[in-house]
């Protein structure tokens, strides 16, 4: 399936003075199959950044914080069990391998693993039929393409990658360790083997997960963007919210505005799920 559109995104000729580029996007049929049918025929599917409607009814928005001390505690917990907890990868054609025990783990890996496991357990606790999950994350490709994109390129160049863990791993007793190891391994795989390595089986796996009804957990934002340091002339922001997290089961990341080294996590969930998530998130940080 081929789609062509002007960079202006409205399907019309660009106004005089605009720099427009004709973009041709080849979409594999098995990738399109993973998109809900009601959106497959939408003329705005590949132009809209937010093709899914917001989840408003019976949902609440919350912001949770992992401090530097919390992240250190999570890191020590994961690394202490790194060699004793095995990973059973998802039933896919993935060629990824679990890396050896690292000396440190990034804030990104720890935050995603801990938050996703808490979300999965909270959702399963409220709705027992929700028992299969998969997590993914976007990766900046600009400097990783061959040849690399010029430094003055202004635009997006990202690709999402799914973590190679079985869908039930999020609910296991050592789910935090399993997902942290899997996420760390996937990042290392892309760094070592190149970003195109992860594309080979992406389409079939997305389609298979969609047919199985697996819930996908995603990420927007980053704790490295420095959003609280932005000042457009009226002062730095006192609170940053990523509005699009109400469109899917997605968490929004930003640096901790109150202290150096932490991270803020924005999330939208059904109220009963949010209540249980908050409890799991809080108590999980105190357990040793």
Tab-separated table of C-alpha atoms in Angstrom:
chain	number	residue	atom	x	y	z
A	1	UNK	CA	0.000	0.000	0.000
A	2	UNK	CA	1.500	3.324	-1.008
A	3	UNK	CA	0.454	6.701	0.330
A	4	UNK	CA	1.571	10.080	-0.951
A	5	UNK	CA	0.979	13.390	0.799
A	6	UNK	CA	2.428	16.857	0.924
A	7	UNK	CA	4.354	17.784	4.012
A	8	UNK	CA	1.637	20.338	4.793
A	9	UNK	CA	-0.638	17.383	5.567
A	10	UNK	CA	-3.867	18.783	4.100
A	11	UNK	CA	-3.727	17.111	0.690
A	12	UNK	CA	-3.760	20.476	-1.135
A	13	UNK	CA	-0.976	22.338	-2.842
A	14	UNK	CA	1.252	24.162	-0.415
A	15	UNK	CA	0.847	27.964	-0.286
A	16	UNK	CA	3.444	30.055	-2.106
A	17	UNK	CA	6.502	30.536	0.065
A	18	UNK	CA	6.136	27.197	1.846
A	19	UNK	CA	8.762	24.536	1.426
A	20	UNK	CA	6.842	21.366	0.688
A	21	UNK	CA	8.137	17.875	0.150
A	22	UNK	CA	6.377	14.968	-1.498
A	23	UNK	CA	6.540	12.036	0.861
A	24	UNK	CA	5.874	8.512	-0.330
A	25	UNK	CA	5.201	5.987	2.419
A	26	UNK	CA	5.153	2.278	1.736
A	27	UNK	CA	2.976	0.471	4.272
A	28	UNK	CA	3.217	-3.298	4.465
A	29	UNK	CA	-0.183	-5.049	4.531
A	30	UNK	CA	0.670	-6.890	7.745
A	31	UNK	CA	1.390	-3.568	9.460
A	32	UNK	CA	-1.936	-2.141	8.318
A	33	UNK	CA	-3.708	-5.191	9.730
A	34	UNK	CA	-2.656	-4.155	13.226
A	35	UNK	CA	-4.568	-0.884	12.870
A	36	UNK	CA	-8.216	-1.021	14.022
A	37	UNK	CA	-10.500	-1.500	11.000
A	38	UNK	CA	-12.414	1.716	11.635
A	39	UNK	CA	-9.215	3.660	10.966
A	40	UNK	CA	-7.802	1.688	8.035
A	41	UNK	CA	-9.845	3.556	5.450
A	42	UNK	CA	-9.488	6.953	7.077
A	43	UNK	CA	-7.928	9.530	4.705
A	44	UNK	CA	-6.229	11.130	7.732
A	45	UNK	CA	-4.789	7.945	9.185
A	46	UNK	CA	-1.198	8.625	8.185
A	47	UNK	CA	-1.429	12.407	8.480
A	48	UNK	CA	-2.871	12.656	11.964
A	49	UNK	CA	-0.588	12.425	14.967
A	50	UNK	CA	-3.560	11.450	17.125
A	51	UNK	CA	-5.873	9.166	15.125
A	52	UNK	CA	-7.521	7.747	18.233
A	53	UNK	CA	-10.197	9.692	20.139
A	54	UNK	CA	-9.479	10.729	23.738
A	55	UNK	CA	-10.622	8.495	26.580
A	56	UNK	CA	-12.652	10.788	28.798
A	57	UNK	CA	-15.576	8.934	30.317
A	58	UNK	CA	-14.768	7.355	33.699
A	59	UNK	CA	-11.066	8.142	33.295
A	60	UNK	CA	-8.830	10.269	35.488
A	61	UNK	CA	-5.424	11.817	34.936
A	62	UNK	CA	-2.569	11.491	37.401
A	63	UNK	CA	1.082	12.420	37.750
A	64	UNK	CA	3.485	10.181	39.668
A	65	UNK	CA	7.099	10.852	40.574
A	66	UNK	CA	10.133	8.633	40.874
A	67	UNK	CA	12.866	10.436	42.790
A	68	UNK	CA	16.555	9.800	42.412
A	69	UNK	CA	16.433	7.686	45.574
A	70	UNK	CA	13.510	5.661	44.197
A	71	UNK	CA	15.386	4.961	40.973
A	72	UNK	CA	18.476	3.894	42.892
A	73	UNK	CA	16.359	1.497	44.952
A	74	UNK	CA	14.767	0.026	41.817
A	75	UNK	CA	18.150	-0.315	40.130
A	76	UNK	CA	19.605	-2.224	43.075
A	77	UNK	CA	16.562	-4.488	43.197
A	78	UNK	CA	16.778	-5.336	39.505
A	79	UNK	CA	20.537	-5.846	39.401
A	80	UNK	CA	20.490	-8.006	42.529
A	81	UNK	CA	18.220	-10.487	40.705
A	82	UNK	CA	19.574	-10.028	37.193
A	83	UNK	CA	21.286	-13.415	36.974
A	84	UNK	CA	18.688	-15.379	38.931
A	85	UNK	CA	15.580	-14.358	36.973
A	86	UNK	CA	15.295	-15.834	33.489
A	87	UNK	CA	13.485	-14.238	30.581
A	88	UNK	CA	11.129	-16.219	28.382
A	89	UNK	CA	10.840	-14.191	25.204
A	90	UNK	CA	7.652	-13.674	23.296
A	91	UNK	CA	6.740	-16.291	20.726
A	92	UNK	CA	7.997	-14.372	17.747
A	93	UNK	CA	10.814	-14.577	15.246
A	94	UNK	CA	12.895	-12.221	17.348
A	95	UNK	CA	16.622	-12.776	17.223
A	96	UNK	CA	17.346	-10.632	20.270
A	97	UNK	CA	19.529	-11.905	23.042
A	98	UNK	CA	19.596	-11.040	26.720
A	99	UNK	CA	22.684	-9.012	27.481
A	100	UNK	CA	25.049	-9.686	30.343
A	101	UNK	CA	24.528	-7.932	33.651
A	102	UNK	CA	25.222	-4.199	33.221
A	103	UNK	CA	26.933	-1.990	35.767
A	104	UNK	CA	24.062	0.501	35.630
A	105	UNK	CA	20.562	0.907	34.265
A	106	UNK	CA	19.114	4.049	32.728
A	107	UNK	CA	16.321	6.088	34.264
A	108	UNK	CA	14.304	5.322	31.118
A	109	UNK	CA	14.575	1.535	31.505
A	110	UNK	CA	13.741	1.574	35.214
A	111	UNK	CA	10.844	4.015	34.846
A	112	UNK	CA	9.217	2.152	31.967
A	113	UNK	CA	9.630	-1.287	33.521
A	114	UNK	CA	8.309	-0.272	36.933
A	115	UNK	CA	5.393	1.798	35.629
A	116	UNK	CA	4.282	-0.743	33.031
A	117	UNK	CA	4.323	-3.598	35.532
A	118	UNK	CA	2.245	-1.517	37.970
A	119	UNK	CA	-0.236	-0.641	35.201
A	120	UNK	CA	-0.581	-4.257	34.089
A	121	UNK	CA	-1.105	-5.557	37.623
A	122	UNK	CA	-3.593	-2.799	38.429
A	123	UNK	CA	-5.599	-3.378	35.251
A	124	UNK	CA	-5.579	-7.136	35.798
A	125	UNK	CA	-6.611	-6.591	39.412
A	126	UNK	CA	-9.735	-4.716	38.313
A	127	UNK	CA	-10.480	-6.605	35.086
A	128	UNK	CA	-9.269	-10.194	35.398
A	129	UNK	CA	-9.596	-10.857	31.663
A	130	UNK	CA	-6.828	-8.332	31.006
A	131	UNK	CA	-3.835	-10.628	31.345
A	132	UNK	CA	-1.685	-10.087	28.251
A	133	UNK	CA	0.480	-7.032	27.732
A	134	UNK	CA	3.326	-5.835	25.572
A	135	UNK	CA	5.394	-2.668	25.922
A	136	UNK	CA	7.129	-0.610	23.301
A	137	UNK	CA	9.079	2.590	22.948
A	138	UNK	CA	10.094	4.996	20.169
A	139	UNK	CA	13.721	5.476	19.189
A	140	UNK	CA	15.341	8.432	17.449
A	141	UNK	CA	16.782	7.246	14.144
A	142	UNK	CA	18.279	10.483	12.855
A	143	UNK	CA	21.890	9.666	13.756
A	144	UNK	CA	21.452	5.902	13.312
A	145	UNK	CA	20.551	5.706	9.626
A	146	UNK	CA	23.136	4.812	6.970
A	147	UNK	CA	23.988	7.370	5.784
A	148	UNK	CA	22.828	9.531	8.733
A	149	UNK	CA	20.335	12.326	8.240
A	150	UNK	CA	21.956	15.800	8.120
A	151	UNK	CA	22.162	17.572	11.476
A	152	UNK	CA	19.980	20.431	10.231
A	153	UNK	CA	17.053	18.095	9.485
A	154	UNK	CA	13.952	19.481	11.188
A	155	UNK	CA	11.295	16.846	11.731
A	156	UNK	CA	10.514	13.455	13.184
A	157	UNK	CA	12.446	10.314	12.376
A	158	UNK	CA	11.441	7.677	14.896
A	159	UNK	CA	10.438	4.043	14.918
A	160	UNK	CA	8.718	2.093	17.651
A	161	UNK	CA	10.127	-1.159	18.956
A	162	UNK	CA	8.393	-3.835	21.014
A	163	UNK	CA	10.070	-5.413	24.006
A	164	UNK	CA	10.694	-9.151	23.648
A	165	UNK	CA	8.932	-10.510	26.727
A	166	UNK	CA	6.014	-12.916	26.838
A	167	UNK	CA	2.648	-11.143	27.334
A	168	UNK	CA	2.095	-12.635	30.800
A	169	UNK	CA	5.497	-11.526	32.139
A	170	UNK	CA	4.123	-8.212	33.399
A	171	UNK	CA	1.974	-10.032	35.942
A	172	UNK	CA	4.672	-12.327	37.306
A	173	UNK	CA	6.179	-11.879	40.761
A	174	UNK	CA	9.486	-10.776	39.243
A	175	UNK	CA	7.844	-8.821	36.446
A	176	UNK	CA	9.929	-5.725	37.170
A	177	UNK	CA	13.187	-7.616	36.680
A	178	UNK	CA	11.933	-9.395	33.536
A	179	UNK	CA	10.677	-6.248	31.809
A	180	UNK	CA	13.729	-4.218	32.825
A	181	UNK	CA	16.045	-6.900	31.404
A	182	UNK	CA	13.987	-7.166	28.212
A	183	UNK	CA	13.865	-3.394	27.689
A	184	UNK	CA	17.583	-2.992	28.334
A	185	UNK	CA	18.303	-5.873	25.956
A	186	UNK	CA	16.149	-4.429	23.177
A	187	UNK	CA	17.871	-1.042	23.392
A	188	UNK	CA	21.297	-2.686	23.329
A	189	UNK	CA	20.238	-4.812	20.361
A	190	UNK	CA	19.287	-1.755	18.327
A	191	UNK	CA	22.488	0.069	19.273
A	192	UNK	CA	24.692	-2.925	18.423
A	193	UNK	CA	22.905	-4.251	15.328
A	194	UNK	CA	21.339	-1.108	13.919
A	195	UNK	CA	17.800	0.182	13.782
A	196	UNK	CA	16.870	-1.674	10.594
A	197	UNK	CA	17.437	-4.962	12.379
A	198	UNK	CA	14.247	-4.478	14.401
A	199	UNK	CA	12.056	-3.838	11.338
A	200	UNK	CA	12.351	-7.317	9.858
A	201	UNK	CA	9.689	-8.952	12.017
A	202	UNK	CA	7.876	-5.857	13.278
A	203	UNK	CA	4.859	-6.095	10.974
A	204	UNK	CA	3.982	-9.756	11.609
A	205	UNK	CA	4.431	-9.355	15.354
A	206	UNK	CA	2.219	-6.260	15.553
A	207	UNK	CA	-0.470	-8.085	13.600
A	208	UNK	CA	-0.222	-11.237	15.738
A	209	UNK	CA	-0.473	-9.286	18.984
A	210	UNK	CA	-3.489	-7.360	17.716
A	211	UNK	CA	-5.300	-10.601	16.836
A	212	UNK	CA	-4.537	-12.038	20.287
A	213	UNK	CA	-6.003	-9.012	22.026
A	214	UNK	CA	-2.748	-8.102	23.752
A	215	UNK	CA	-2.834	-4.665	25.392
A	216	UNK	CA	-0.035	-2.398	24.164
A	217	UNK	CA	1.717	-0.052	26.583
A	218	UNK	CA	3.532	2.917	25.082
A	219	UNK	CA	5.577	5.992	25.901
A	220	UNK	CA	5.674	9.636	24.869
A	221	UNK	CA	8.067	12.328	25.997
A	222	UNK	CA	11.386	11.878	27.740
A	223	UNK	CA	13.045	12.766	31.012
A	224	UNK	CA	15.864	14.255	28.915
A	225	UNK	CA	13.853	16.874	27.026
A	226	UNK	CA	14.234	19.471	29.763
A	227	UNK	CA	10.667	20.745	29.407
A	228	UNK	CA	10.765	22.542	32.742
A	229	UNK	CA	13.704	24.596	31.534
A	230	UNK	CA	11.751	26.119	28.626
A	231	UNK	CA	10.982	29.824	28.860
A	232	UNK	CA	9.106	31.440	25.976
A	233	UNK	CA	9.103	34.875	27.570
A	234	UNK	CA	6.569	34.487	30.355
A	235	UNK	CA	8.578	32.336	32.729
A	236	UNK	CA	9.282	28.631	33.086
A	237	UNK	CA	6.323	26.245	33.367
A	238	UNK	CA	5.125	25.208	36.812
A	239	UNK	CA	3.478	22.014	35.519
A	240	UNK	CA	3.806	20.160	32.208
A	241	UNK	CA	1.161	17.718	30.986
A	242	UNK	CA	1.341	15.629	27.808
A	243	UNK	CA	-2.248	15.785	26.610
A	244	UNK	CA	-2.018	12.851	24.195
A	245	UNK	CA	-1.662	10.213	26.935
A	246	UNK	CA	-5.466	10.096	27.051
A	247	UNK	CA	-5.543	8.636	23.522
A	248	UNK	CA	-4.081	5.219	24.255
A	249	UNK	CA	-2.514	3.243	27.071
A	250	UNK	CA	0.499	5.519	27.114
A	251	UNK	CA	2.638	7.126	29.790
A	252	UNK	CA	4.143	10.595	29.409
A	253	UNK	CA	7.645	11.220	30.715
A	254	UNK	CA	9.281	14.453	31.869
A	255	UNK	CA	12.059	15.336	34.246
A	256	UNK	CA	11.174	15.897	37.894
A	257	UNK	CA	10.405	19.592	38.298
A	258	UNK	CA	11.109	19.582	42.040
A	259	UNK	CA	14.471	17.833	42.208
A	260	UNK	CA	17.366	16.829	40.006
A	261	UNK	CA	17.614	13.227	38.866
A	262	UNK	CA	13.992	12.137	39.113
A	263	UNK	CA	11.226	11.672	36.579
A	264	UNK	CA	7.540	12.588	36.331
A	265	UNK	CA	5.088	10.096	34.860
A	266	UNK	CA	1.751	11.245	33.460
A	267	UNK	CA	-0.976	8.668	32.973
A	268	UNK	CA	-4.714	8.373	32.271
A	269	UNK	CA	-6.631	5.340	33.560
A	270	UNK	CA	-10.109	4.342	34.639
A	271	UNK	CA	-10.660	5.500	38.211
A	272	UNK	CA	-10.703	2.008	39.829
A	273	UNK	CA	-7.552	1.072	37.922
A	274	UNK	CA	-5.889	4.363	38.864
A	275	UNK	CA	-6.676	3.803	42.547
A	276	UNK	CA	-5.066	0.358	42.507
A	277	UNK	CA	-2.169	1.613	40.382
A	278	UNK	CA	-1.441	4.360	42.912
A	279	UNK	CA	-1.372	1.803	45.718
A	280	UNK	CA	0.929	-0.570	43.828
A	281	UNK	CA	3.195	2.274	42.723
A	282	UNK	CA	3.557	3.602	46.269
A	283	UNK	CA	3.958	0.311	48.128
A	284	UNK	CA	6.305	-1.111	45.514
A	285	UNK	CA	8.840	1.594	46.278
A	286	UNK	CA	8.913	0.678	49.969
A	287	UNK	CA	9.268	-3.083	49.520
A	288	UNK	CA	12.779	-4.457	49.780
